[in-house]
Short mmCIF file of N, CA, C and O in Angstrom, two decimals:
data_model
loop_
_atom_site.label_atom_id
_atom_site.label_comp_id
_atom_site.label_asym_id
_atom_site.label_seq_id
_atom_site.Cartn_x
_atom_site.Cartn_y
_atom_site.Cartn_z
N UNK A 1 298.66 103.56 -30.42
CA UNK A 1 299.68 102.98 -31.24
C UNK A 1 299.38 103.21 -32.73
O UNK A 1 300.28 103.52 -33.47
N UNK A 2 298.12 103.04 -33.11
CA UNK A 2 297.76 103.29 -34.51
C UNK A 2 297.96 104.76 -34.87
O UNK A 2 298.37 105.06 -35.99
N UNK A 3 297.69 105.64 -33.92
CA UNK A 3 297.95 107.06 -34.19
C UNK A 3 299.43 107.27 -34.45
O UNK A 3 299.82 108.04 -35.32
N UNK A 4 300.27 106.61 -33.67
CA UNK A 4 301.72 106.76 -33.84
C UNK A 4 302.14 106.24 -35.21
O UNK A 4 302.99 106.85 -35.89
N UNK A 5 301.56 105.13 -35.65
CA UNK A 5 301.87 104.60 -36.97
C UNK A 5 301.49 105.62 -38.03
O UNK A 5 302.27 105.88 -38.96
N UNK A 6 300.32 106.22 -37.90
CA UNK A 6 299.90 107.23 -38.87
C UNK A 6 300.82 108.44 -38.84
O UNK A 6 301.12 109.03 -39.88
N UNK A 7 301.28 108.82 -37.65
CA UNK A 7 302.23 109.94 -37.55
C UNK A 7 303.52 109.62 -38.31
O UNK A 7 304.07 110.47 -39.01
N UNK A 8 304.01 108.39 -38.16
CA UNK A 8 305.22 107.98 -38.87
C UNK A 8 305.01 108.03 -40.37
O UNK A 8 305.87 108.49 -41.12
N UNK A 9 303.85 107.58 -40.81
CA UNK A 9 303.56 107.53 -42.24
C UNK A 9 303.24 108.91 -42.82
O UNK A 9 303.35 109.11 -44.03
N UNK A 10 302.85 109.84 -41.98
CA UNK A 10 302.54 111.19 -42.45
C UNK A 10 303.78 111.87 -43.04
O UNK A 10 303.66 112.75 -43.89
N UNK A 11 304.95 111.44 -42.62
CA UNK A 11 306.20 112.00 -43.15
C UNK A 11 306.57 111.40 -44.50
O UNK A 11 307.50 111.87 -45.14
N UNK A 12 305.85 110.38 -44.92
CA UNK A 12 306.12 109.75 -46.22
C UNK A 12 306.07 108.24 -46.13
O UNK A 12 306.00 107.66 -45.04
N UNK A 13 306.11 107.64 -47.27
CA UNK A 13 306.03 106.18 -47.38
C UNK A 13 307.17 105.52 -46.61
O UNK A 13 308.30 105.99 -46.64
N UNK A 14 306.83 104.42 -45.92
CA UNK A 14 307.84 103.69 -45.14
C UNK A 14 307.61 102.20 -45.30
O UNK A 14 306.48 101.74 -45.40
N UNK A 15 308.69 101.46 -45.24
CA UNK A 15 308.61 100.01 -45.30
C UNK A 15 307.99 99.49 -44.01
O UNK A 15 308.19 100.06 -42.93
N UNK A 16 307.24 98.40 -44.14
CA UNK A 16 306.59 97.81 -42.96
C UNK A 16 307.62 97.50 -41.88
O UNK A 16 307.36 97.71 -40.69
N UNK A 17 308.80 97.02 -42.26
CA UNK A 17 309.83 96.70 -41.28
C UNK A 17 310.32 97.93 -40.53
O UNK A 17 310.60 97.87 -39.33
N UNK A 18 310.41 99.07 -41.23
CA UNK A 18 310.81 100.32 -40.58
C UNK A 18 309.76 100.77 -39.57
O UNK A 18 310.09 101.20 -38.47
N UNK A 19 308.50 100.67 -39.98
CA UNK A 19 307.41 101.04 -39.08
C UNK A 19 307.42 100.13 -37.86
O UNK A 19 307.34 100.59 -36.72
N UNK A 20 307.54 98.83 -38.11
CA UNK A 20 307.56 97.86 -37.01
C UNK A 20 308.71 98.14 -36.05
O UNK A 20 308.53 98.10 -34.83
N UNK A 21 309.89 98.44 -36.60
CA UNK A 21 311.04 98.72 -35.74
C UNK A 21 310.82 99.94 -34.87
O UNK A 21 311.12 99.93 -33.67
N UNK A 22 310.27 101.01 -35.44
CA UNK A 22 310.02 102.23 -34.67
C UNK A 22 308.97 101.99 -33.58
O UNK A 22 309.16 102.40 -32.43
N UNK A 23 307.90 101.32 -33.95
CA UNK A 23 306.81 101.10 -32.99
C UNK A 23 307.24 100.11 -31.92
O UNK A 23 306.92 100.29 -30.74
N UNK A 24 307.96 99.08 -32.31
CA UNK A 24 308.46 98.11 -31.31
C UNK A 24 309.35 98.81 -30.30
O UNK A 24 309.28 98.56 -29.11
N UNK A 25 310.20 99.71 -30.79
CA UNK A 25 311.11 100.44 -29.89
C UNK A 25 310.37 101.34 -28.93
O UNK A 25 310.77 101.49 -27.77
N UNK A 26 309.29 101.95 -29.38
CA UNK A 26 308.54 102.88 -28.52
C UNK A 26 307.57 102.17 -27.59
O UNK A 26 307.38 102.60 -26.46
N UNK A 27 306.93 101.11 -28.07
CA UNK A 27 305.85 100.48 -27.31
C UNK A 27 306.20 99.08 -26.80
O UNK A 27 305.45 98.51 -26.02
N UNK A 28 307.30 98.53 -27.28
CA UNK A 28 307.73 97.22 -26.82
C UNK A 28 306.81 96.08 -27.22
O UNK A 28 306.65 95.12 -26.47
N UNK A 29 306.19 96.18 -28.39
CA UNK A 29 305.32 95.10 -28.85
C UNK A 29 306.02 94.31 -29.95
O UNK A 29 307.00 94.76 -30.53
N UNK A 30 305.50 93.15 -30.26
CA UNK A 30 306.12 92.27 -31.24
C UNK A 30 305.84 92.75 -32.66
O UNK A 30 304.90 93.50 -32.92
N UNK A 31 306.67 92.25 -33.59
CA UNK A 31 306.49 92.56 -35.00
C UNK A 31 305.13 92.08 -35.50
O UNK A 31 304.44 92.82 -36.21
N UNK A 32 304.67 90.86 -35.13
CA UNK A 32 303.34 90.44 -35.58
C UNK A 32 302.22 91.37 -35.07
O UNK A 32 301.24 91.60 -35.78
N UNK A 33 302.38 91.91 -33.88
CA UNK A 33 301.37 92.84 -33.35
C UNK A 33 301.35 94.13 -34.18
O UNK A 33 300.28 94.66 -34.48
N UNK A 34 302.52 94.63 -34.55
CA UNK A 34 302.59 95.82 -35.40
C UNK A 34 301.95 95.52 -36.75
O UNK A 34 301.19 96.33 -37.28
N UNK A 35 302.24 94.34 -37.30
CA UNK A 35 301.64 93.95 -38.58
C UNK A 35 300.12 93.93 -38.49
O UNK A 35 299.44 94.32 -39.44
N UNK A 36 299.60 93.48 -37.37
CA UNK A 36 298.15 93.47 -37.17
C UNK A 36 297.59 94.89 -37.19
O UNK A 36 296.56 95.16 -37.82
N UNK A 37 298.26 95.82 -36.55
CA UNK A 37 297.82 97.21 -36.54
C UNK A 37 297.89 97.81 -37.96
O UNK A 37 296.98 98.54 -38.37
N UNK A 38 298.94 97.48 -38.69
CA UNK A 38 299.05 97.95 -40.07
C UNK A 38 297.90 97.38 -40.91
O UNK A 38 297.33 98.08 -41.75
N UNK A 39 297.55 96.13 -40.68
CA UNK A 39 296.46 95.51 -41.43
C UNK A 39 295.14 96.21 -41.13
O UNK A 39 294.37 96.53 -42.05
N UNK A 40 294.88 96.51 -39.86
CA UNK A 40 293.65 97.21 -39.48
C UNK A 40 293.59 98.59 -40.14
O UNK A 40 292.55 98.99 -40.67
N UNK A 41 294.70 99.30 -40.12
CA UNK A 41 294.74 100.63 -40.76
C UNK A 41 294.52 100.52 -42.26
O UNK A 41 293.83 101.35 -42.86
N UNK A 42 295.08 99.50 -42.88
CA UNK A 42 294.90 99.30 -44.32
C UNK A 42 293.44 98.94 -44.63
O UNK A 42 292.83 99.52 -45.52
N UNK A 43 292.88 98.01 -43.88
CA UNK A 43 291.50 97.57 -44.14
C UNK A 43 290.48 98.66 -43.85
O UNK A 43 289.42 98.67 -44.46
N UNK A 44 290.80 99.57 -42.96
CA UNK A 44 289.88 100.67 -42.65
C UNK A 44 290.07 101.85 -43.60
O UNK A 44 289.34 102.84 -43.51
N UNK A 45 291.05 101.76 -44.49
CA UNK A 45 291.25 102.78 -45.51
C UNK A 45 292.14 103.94 -45.11
O UNK A 45 292.26 104.90 -45.86
N UNK A 46 292.79 103.86 -43.96
CA UNK A 46 293.66 104.95 -43.53
C UNK A 46 295.07 104.86 -44.10
O UNK A 46 295.81 105.84 -44.10
N UNK A 47 295.46 103.68 -44.53
CA UNK A 47 296.77 103.52 -45.17
C UNK A 47 296.59 102.76 -46.47
O UNK A 47 295.57 102.10 -46.70
N UNK A 48 297.59 102.88 -47.30
CA UNK A 48 297.65 102.09 -48.52
C UNK A 48 299.00 101.40 -48.55
O UNK A 48 299.95 101.87 -47.93
N UNK A 49 299.07 100.30 -49.23
CA UNK A 49 300.31 99.52 -49.27
C UNK A 49 300.60 99.14 -50.70
O UNK A 49 299.69 98.93 -51.51
N UNK A 50 301.89 99.10 -51.00
CA UNK A 50 302.30 98.61 -52.31
C UNK A 50 303.53 97.73 -52.11
O UNK A 50 304.32 97.92 -51.19
N UNK A 51 303.60 96.74 -52.98
CA UNK A 51 304.73 95.81 -52.91
C UNK A 51 305.88 96.34 -53.74
O UNK A 51 305.68 96.88 -54.83
N UNK A 52 307.06 96.18 -53.20
CA UNK A 52 308.29 96.49 -53.94
C UNK A 52 309.25 95.34 -53.66
O UNK A 52 309.93 95.34 -52.63
N UNK A 53 309.23 94.37 -54.54
CA UNK A 53 310.00 93.15 -54.29
C UNK A 53 309.38 92.42 -53.10
O UNK A 53 308.18 92.16 -53.09
N UNK A 54 310.19 92.14 -52.11
CA UNK A 54 309.68 91.46 -50.91
C UNK A 54 309.21 92.44 -49.84
O UNK A 54 308.67 92.02 -48.83
N UNK A 55 309.46 93.71 -50.08
CA UNK A 55 309.06 94.73 -49.09
C UNK A 55 307.64 95.19 -49.33
O UNK A 55 307.15 95.20 -50.45
N UNK A 56 306.98 95.60 -48.25
CA UNK A 56 305.67 96.23 -48.31
C UNK A 56 305.84 97.66 -47.83
O UNK A 56 306.31 97.91 -46.72
N UNK A 57 305.48 98.59 -48.71
CA UNK A 57 305.62 100.01 -48.40
C UNK A 57 304.26 100.59 -48.07
O UNK A 57 303.32 100.48 -48.86
N UNK A 58 304.18 101.19 -46.90
CA UNK A 58 302.92 101.77 -46.42
C UNK A 58 302.97 103.28 -46.52
O UNK A 58 304.02 103.90 -46.36
N UNK A 59 301.81 103.86 -46.78
CA UNK A 59 301.67 105.32 -46.84
C UNK A 59 300.27 105.68 -46.34
O UNK A 59 299.37 104.84 -46.34
N UNK A 60 300.12 106.92 -45.93
CA UNK A 60 298.81 107.43 -45.54
C UNK A 60 297.93 107.48 -46.79
O UNK A 60 298.40 107.84 -47.87
N UNK A 61 296.67 107.11 -46.64
CA UNK A 61 295.70 107.21 -47.73
C UNK A 61 294.96 108.54 -47.57
O UNK A 61 294.05 108.65 -46.75
N UNK A 62 295.35 109.57 -48.32
CA UNK A 62 294.81 110.91 -48.09
C UNK A 62 293.30 111.01 -48.29
O UNK A 62 292.64 111.79 -47.61
N UNK A 63 292.73 110.23 -49.19
CA UNK A 63 291.28 110.34 -49.43
C UNK A 63 290.47 109.99 -48.18
O UNK A 63 289.45 110.61 -47.91
N UNK A 64 290.94 109.05 -47.39
CA UNK A 64 290.22 108.69 -46.16
C UNK A 64 290.25 109.85 -45.17
O UNK A 64 289.27 110.12 -44.48
N UNK A 65 291.37 110.54 -45.11
CA UNK A 65 291.47 111.68 -44.19
C UNK A 65 290.63 112.85 -44.66
O UNK A 65 290.12 113.61 -43.84
N UNK A 66 290.46 112.99 -45.96
CA UNK A 66 289.54 114.02 -46.47
C UNK A 66 288.11 113.71 -46.03
O UNK A 66 287.35 114.61 -45.67
N UNK A 67 287.75 112.42 -46.05
CA UNK A 67 286.42 112.02 -45.58
C UNK A 67 286.25 112.34 -44.10
O UNK A 67 285.20 112.84 -43.68
N UNK A 68 287.26 112.05 -43.31
CA UNK A 68 287.20 112.34 -41.87
C UNK A 68 287.09 113.84 -41.64
O UNK A 68 286.31 114.31 -40.82
N UNK A 69 287.87 114.61 -42.41
CA UNK A 69 287.83 116.06 -42.27
C UNK A 69 286.44 116.60 -42.61
O UNK A 69 285.92 117.47 -41.89
N UNK A 70 285.84 116.08 -43.65
CA UNK A 70 284.48 116.52 -44.02
C UNK A 70 283.49 116.17 -42.92
O UNK A 70 282.61 116.96 -42.58
N UNK A 71 283.64 115.00 -42.34
CA UNK A 71 282.74 114.59 -41.25
C UNK A 71 282.94 115.49 -40.03
O UNK A 71 281.97 115.89 -39.38
N UNK A 72 284.18 115.83 -39.74
CA UNK A 72 284.48 116.69 -38.59
C UNK A 72 283.93 118.11 -38.76
O UNK A 72 283.71 118.81 -37.76
N UNK A 73 283.70 118.54 -40.00
CA UNK A 73 283.13 119.87 -40.23
C UNK A 73 281.84 120.07 -39.44
O UNK A 73 281.56 121.18 -39.00
N UNK A 74 281.07 119.02 -39.26
CA UNK A 74 279.82 119.12 -38.50
C UNK A 74 280.06 119.47 -37.03
O UNK A 74 279.16 119.97 -36.36
N UNK A 75 281.26 119.20 -36.54
CA UNK A 75 281.55 119.36 -35.12
C UNK A 75 282.50 120.50 -34.80
O UNK A 75 282.67 120.84 -33.64
N UNK A 76 283.11 121.08 -35.82
CA UNK A 76 284.11 122.13 -35.57
C UNK A 76 283.52 123.30 -34.80
O UNK A 76 284.21 123.95 -34.03
N UNK A 77 282.25 123.58 -34.98
CA UNK A 77 281.64 124.71 -34.29
C UNK A 77 281.74 124.57 -32.77
O UNK A 77 281.75 125.55 -32.05
N UNK A 78 281.86 123.34 -32.29
CA UNK A 78 281.95 123.12 -30.85
C UNK A 78 283.29 123.59 -30.28
O UNK A 78 283.36 123.99 -29.14
N UNK A 79 284.34 123.50 -31.08
CA UNK A 79 285.63 123.95 -30.54
C UNK A 79 286.13 125.23 -31.18
O UNK A 79 286.94 125.92 -30.58
N UNK A 80 285.65 125.60 -32.35
CA UNK A 80 286.12 126.84 -32.98
C UNK A 80 285.82 128.06 -32.12
O UNK A 80 286.69 128.93 -31.94
N UNK A 81 284.62 128.14 -31.57
CA UNK A 81 284.28 129.29 -30.72
C UNK A 81 285.17 129.33 -29.50
O UNK A 81 285.65 130.40 -29.10
N UNK A 82 285.42 128.19 -28.91
CA UNK A 82 286.27 128.15 -27.71
C UNK A 82 287.71 128.53 -28.04
O UNK A 82 288.36 129.22 -27.26
N UNK A 83 288.20 128.08 -29.18
CA UNK A 83 289.56 128.44 -29.58
C UNK A 83 289.66 129.92 -29.89
O UNK A 83 290.65 130.57 -29.55
N UNK A 84 288.62 130.47 -30.53
CA UNK A 84 288.60 131.92 -30.78
C UNK A 84 288.60 132.69 -29.47
O UNK A 84 289.32 133.69 -29.32
N UNK A 85 287.80 132.24 -28.50
CA UNK A 85 287.74 132.90 -27.20
C UNK A 85 289.09 132.80 -26.49
O UNK A 85 289.55 133.76 -25.86
N UNK A 86 289.73 131.65 -26.57
CA UNK A 86 291.05 131.48 -25.97
C UNK A 86 292.04 132.44 -26.60
O UNK A 86 292.82 133.09 -25.90
N UNK A 87 292.01 132.57 -27.92
CA UNK A 87 292.90 133.51 -28.61
C UNK A 87 292.68 134.94 -28.14
O UNK A 87 293.64 135.69 -27.93
N UNK A 88 291.42 135.31 -27.94
CA UNK A 88 291.10 136.66 -27.45
C UNK A 88 291.66 136.86 -26.06
O UNK A 88 292.27 137.90 -25.76
N UNK A 89 291.47 135.89 -25.18
CA UNK A 89 291.98 136.00 -23.80
C UNK A 89 293.50 136.05 -23.77
O UNK A 89 294.08 136.81 -22.99
N UNK A 90 294.15 135.28 -24.61
CA UNK A 90 295.62 135.33 -24.66
C UNK A 90 296.11 136.69 -25.13
O UNK A 90 297.07 137.23 -24.59
N UNK A 91 295.43 137.25 -26.12
CA UNK A 91 295.80 138.58 -26.61
C UNK A 91 295.60 139.62 -25.52
O UNK A 91 296.43 140.51 -25.33
N UNK A 92 294.49 139.52 -24.78
CA UNK A 92 294.25 140.46 -23.66
C UNK A 92 295.34 140.34 -22.62
O UNK A 92 295.81 141.34 -22.08
N UNK A 93 295.75 139.10 -22.32
CA UNK A 93 296.80 138.89 -21.33
C UNK A 93 298.12 139.50 -21.77
O UNK A 93 298.82 140.13 -20.97
N UNK A 94 298.46 139.33 -23.04
CA UNK A 94 299.70 139.93 -23.55
C UNK A 94 299.63 141.45 -23.51
O UNK A 94 300.59 142.12 -23.13
N UNK A 95 298.47 141.99 -23.88
CA UNK A 95 298.28 143.44 -23.87
C UNK A 95 298.41 143.96 -22.43
O UNK A 95 299.10 144.96 -22.19
N UNK A 96 297.79 143.27 -21.50
CA UNK A 96 297.84 143.68 -20.09
C UNK A 96 299.28 143.60 -19.57
O UNK A 96 299.74 144.51 -18.86
N UNK A 97 300.00 142.56 -19.92
CA UNK A 97 301.39 142.41 -19.46
C UNK A 97 302.26 143.52 -20.03
O UNK A 97 303.13 144.06 -19.33
N UNK A 98 302.04 143.90 -21.29
CA UNK A 98 302.81 144.99 -21.89
C UNK A 98 302.53 146.31 -21.18
O UNK A 98 303.44 147.11 -20.95
N UNK A 99 301.26 146.54 -20.86
CA UNK A 99 300.91 147.79 -20.16
C UNK A 99 301.58 147.85 -18.81
O UNK A 99 302.08 148.89 -18.40
N UNK A 100 301.60 146.75 -18.09
CA UNK A 100 302.25 146.73 -16.78
C UNK A 100 303.76 146.98 -16.91
O UNK A 100 304.35 147.67 -16.09
N UNK A 101 304.38 146.41 -17.95
CA UNK A 101 305.80 146.61 -18.19
C UNK A 101 306.08 148.07 -18.54
O UNK A 101 307.06 148.65 -18.06
N UNK A 102 305.21 148.66 -19.34
CA UNK A 102 305.39 150.07 -19.74
C UNK A 102 305.22 151.00 -18.54
O UNK A 102 305.85 152.06 -18.49
N UNK A 103 304.39 150.63 -17.58
CA UNK A 103 304.13 151.48 -16.41
C UNK A 103 305.30 151.47 -15.43
O UNK A 103 305.40 152.35 -14.60
N UNK A 104 306.17 150.49 -15.52
CA UNK A 104 307.28 150.39 -14.56
C UNK A 104 308.38 151.30 -14.86
O UNK A 104 308.80 151.97 -15.53
#
């Protein structure tokens, strides 16, 4: 659910009520439960909030994601090689399929 909230906010700043409405519709949880998730995301540094009158506008906090990205750099080697190998196999498969089509 928190991932979904972050996905919604990745498109731009949204009012807490808009986020709550979207998440309630998808997951069937209460508005207070959505508010709790927003609070956890804010306190953990993944979102930022600003007041505009009585509304609270939430947005992704990009600096936190830069920190996560830097941390993930230590682990990318585990999947980069596999993704490169997958790309090679897919290219071989396409090449093989073209050769079979040309032979017909």
